[in-house]
Amino acid sequence: MKKISLLTSLLVLFSYLGKAQVKDTIPQMSIEEEEVDDVVVCCFPSGERKPMFVQCKEVSTSKRDACFYYFFSQYFQQRTQTKCYKELDGQATILFSVEKDGSVRLIKCLTSSSYIRKEVQHSMDRFPKLIPAQQRGKPVRYFYCCKITFN
């Protein structure tokens, strides 16, 4: 009889404790939408300068990104053009930074081929100096993430 009363009291106690836990609720907020014309969305504040190759210095501001990626792809094509190995076939996703002094540093290289990883590291170690990014007139570190296809 004591076991049943003990079991019953434990059951009542646990059911009471279970109900004592109240889920937090987030109050509903009304959000007013405002129409804005000519919104420019960018990751880098307008008026600031992204990193660029020396060859892109005279290019208009609107075409600097295209110029950067053009010279970036040209660099990798030239580096791998002389290498016709079968192992140099695939893709690599790379994350790199352009440092305050304009040097380039590979942070991460995701690929299925160790040969491509070594080739990307080798190429990034010999990457030419760039004009660094600027924010409020001072050089800053800037990160890029891109995919490179080798074939």
GROMACS .gro file of C-alpha atoms in nm:
model
  151
    1MET     CA    1   0.000   0.000   0.000
    2LYS     CA    2   0.289   0.233   0.078
    3LYS     CA    3   0.435   0.167  -0.269
    4ILE     CA    4   0.111   0.260  -0.441
    5SER     CA    5   0.069   0.579  -0.239
    6LEU     CA    6   0.436   0.670  -0.300
    7LEU     CA    7   0.396   0.602  -0.671
    8THR     CA    8   0.075   0.805  -0.686
    9SER     CA    9   0.230   1.099  -0.503
   10LEU     CA   10   0.534   1.092  -0.735
   11LEU     CA   11   0.306   1.084  -1.038
   12VAL     CA   12   0.108   1.382  -0.911
   13LEU     CA   13   0.427   1.569  -0.826
   14PHE     CA   14   0.583   1.510  -1.169
   15SER     CA   15   0.265   1.603  -1.353
   16TYR     CA   16   0.248   1.923  -1.150
   17LEU     CA   17   0.614   2.006  -1.229
   18GLY     CA   18   0.555   1.936  -1.597
   19LYS     CA   19   0.275   2.192  -1.605
   20ALA     CA   20   0.486   2.446  -1.418
   21GLN     CA   21   0.709   2.487  -1.722
   22VAL     CA   22   0.553   2.750  -1.942
   23LYS     CA   23   0.682   2.801  -2.293
   24ASP     CA   24   0.810   3.146  -2.372
   25THR     CA   25   0.607   3.320  -2.633
   26ILE     CA   26   0.729   3.597  -2.854
   27PRO     CA   27   0.491   3.889  -2.862
   28GLN     CA   28   0.353   3.973  -3.203
   29MET     CA   29   0.491   4.290  -3.354
   30SER     CA   30   0.341   4.483  -3.635
   31ILE     CA   31   0.590   4.565  -3.906
   32GLU     CA   32   0.521   4.861  -4.124
   33GLU     CA   33   0.659   4.832  -4.472
   34GLU     CA   34   0.793   5.142  -4.630
   35GLU     CA   35   0.836   5.181  -5.003
   36VAL     CA   36   1.174   5.311  -5.107
   37ASP     CA   37   1.277   5.390  -5.463
   38ASP     CA   38   1.621   5.314  -5.607
   39VAL     CA   39   1.758   5.098  -5.329
   40VAL     CA   40   2.115   4.983  -5.384
   41VAL     CA   41   2.205   4.661  -5.204
   42CYS     CA   42   2.574   4.588  -5.156
   43CYS     CA   43   2.792   4.413  -4.903
   44PHE     CA   44   3.047   4.690  -4.900
   45PRO     CA   45   2.938   5.043  -4.813
   46SER     CA   46   2.906   5.265  -5.116
   47GLY     CA   47   3.180   5.522  -5.138
   48GLU     CA   48   3.433   5.268  -5.013
   49ARG     CA   49   3.679   5.085  -5.235
   50LYS     CA   50   3.716   4.710  -5.287
   51PRO     CA   51   4.053   4.550  -5.363
   52MET     CA   52   4.165   4.574  -5.724
   53PHE     CA   53   4.443   4.480  -5.959
   54VAL     CA   54   4.676   4.759  -6.064
   55GLN     CA   55   4.543   4.718  -6.419
   56CYS     CA   56   4.191   4.803  -6.296
   57LYS     CA   57   4.288   5.134  -6.139
   58GLU     CA   58   4.178   5.342  -6.438
   59VAL     CA   59   3.855   5.147  -6.494
   60SER     CA   60   3.526   5.312  -6.397
   61THR     CA   61   3.391   5.225  -6.054
   62SER     CA   62   3.092   5.036  -6.195
   63LYS     CA   63   3.319   4.800  -6.394
   64ARG     CA   64   3.585   4.731  -6.131
   65ASP     CA   65   3.429   4.406  -6.007
   66ALA     CA   66   3.420   4.268  -6.361
   67CYS     CA   67   3.779   4.382  -6.413
   68PHE     CA   68   3.889   4.214  -6.089
   69TYR     CA   69   3.731   3.880  -6.181
   70TYR     CA   70   3.869   3.903  -6.537
   71PHE     CA   71   4.229   3.941  -6.418
   72PHE     CA   72   4.173   3.685  -6.143
   73SER     CA   73   4.059   3.424  -6.397
   74GLN     CA   74   4.339   3.522  -6.637
   75TYR     CA   75   4.593   3.465  -6.361
   76PHE     CA   76   4.468   3.112  -6.292
   77GLN     CA   77   4.444   3.030  -6.663
   78GLN     CA   78   4.806   3.135  -6.716
   79ARG     CA   79   4.925   2.942  -6.411
   80THR     CA   80   4.756   2.619  -6.516
   81GLN     CA   81   4.788   2.648  -6.894
   82THR     CA   82   5.129   2.480  -6.900
   83LYS     CA   83   5.007   2.198  -6.678
   84CYS     CA   84   4.815   1.937  -6.873
   85TYR     CA   85   4.793   1.675  -6.602
   86LYS     CA   86   4.487   1.455  -6.574
   87GLU     CA   87   4.473   1.533  -6.201
   88LEU     CA   88   4.407   1.899  -6.279
   89ASP     CA   89   4.043   1.841  -6.368
   90GLY     CA   90   3.770   1.948  -6.128
   91GLN     CA   91   3.651   2.237  -5.915
   92ALA     CA   92   3.772   2.419  -5.609
   93THR     CA   93   3.585   2.662  -5.388
   94ILE     CA   94   3.828   2.900  -5.227
   95LEU     CA   95   3.806   3.158  -4.952
   96PHE     CA   96   4.088   3.409  -4.952
   97SER     CA   97   4.163   3.749  -4.809
   98VAL     CA   98   4.331   4.055  -4.948
   99GLU     CA   99   4.532   4.190  -4.657
  100LYS     CA  100   4.588   4.555  -4.564
  101ASP     CA  101   4.920   4.557  -4.750
  102GLY     CA  102   4.766   4.411  -5.069
  103SER     CA  103   4.902   4.060  -5.024
  104VAL     CA  104   4.668   3.767  -5.082
  105ARG     CA  105   4.626   3.485  -4.831
  106LEU     CA  106   4.442   3.160  -4.895
  107ILE     CA  107   4.218   3.075  -4.600
  108LYS     CA  108   4.028   2.767  -4.719
  109CYS     CA  109   4.026   2.550  -5.030
  110LEU     CA  110   3.746   2.295  -5.068
  111THR     CA  111   3.804   2.037  -5.340
  112SER     CA  112   3.801   1.663  -5.385
  113SER     CA  113   4.150   1.654  -5.536
  114SER     CA  114   4.464   1.698  -5.329
  115TYR     CA  115   4.649   1.792  -5.648
  116ILE     CA  116   4.409   2.081  -5.714
  117ARG     CA  117   4.442   2.190  -5.350
  118LYS     CA  118   4.823   2.201  -5.385
  119GLU     CA  119   4.800   2.387  -5.716
  120VAL     CA  120   4.562   2.647  -5.570
  121GLN     CA  121   4.791   2.694  -5.268
  122HIS     CA  122   5.093   2.726  -5.496
  123SER     CA  123   4.914   2.980  -5.718
  124MET     CA  124   4.785   3.187  -5.426
  125ASP     CA  125   5.133   3.198  -5.270
  126ARG     CA  126   5.260   3.363  -5.589
  127PHE     CA  127   4.957   3.587  -5.641
  128PRO     CA  128   5.052   3.944  -5.738
  129LYS     CA  129   5.002   4.224  -5.486
  130LEU     CA  130   4.674   4.408  -5.518
  131ILE     CA  131   4.561   4.755  -5.426
  132PRO     CA  132   4.395   4.686  -5.087
  133ALA     CA  133   4.037   4.766  -4.996
  134GLN     CA  134   3.976   5.095  -4.822
  135GLN     CA  135   3.720   5.196  -4.568
  136ARG     CA  136   3.711   5.554  -4.443
  137GLY     CA  137   4.035   5.612  -4.630
  138LYS     CA  138   4.228   5.339  -4.446
  139PRO     CA  139   4.333   5.000  -4.587
  140VAL     CA  140   4.130   4.707  -4.454
  141ARG     CA  141   4.126   4.328  -4.496
  142TYR     CA  142   3.871   4.205  -4.749
  143PHE     CA  143   3.744   3.849  -4.803
  144TYR     CA  144   3.648   3.678  -5.127
  145CYS     CA  145   3.485   3.343  -5.185
  146CYS     CA  146   3.475   3.200  -5.536
  147LYS     CA  147   3.462   2.879  -5.735
  148ILE     CA  148   3.736   2.786  -5.981
  149THR     CA  149   3.690   2.520  -6.248
  150PHE     CA  150   3.997   2.339  -6.378
  151ASN     CA  151   3.979   2.145  -6.704
   0.00000   0.00000   0.00000
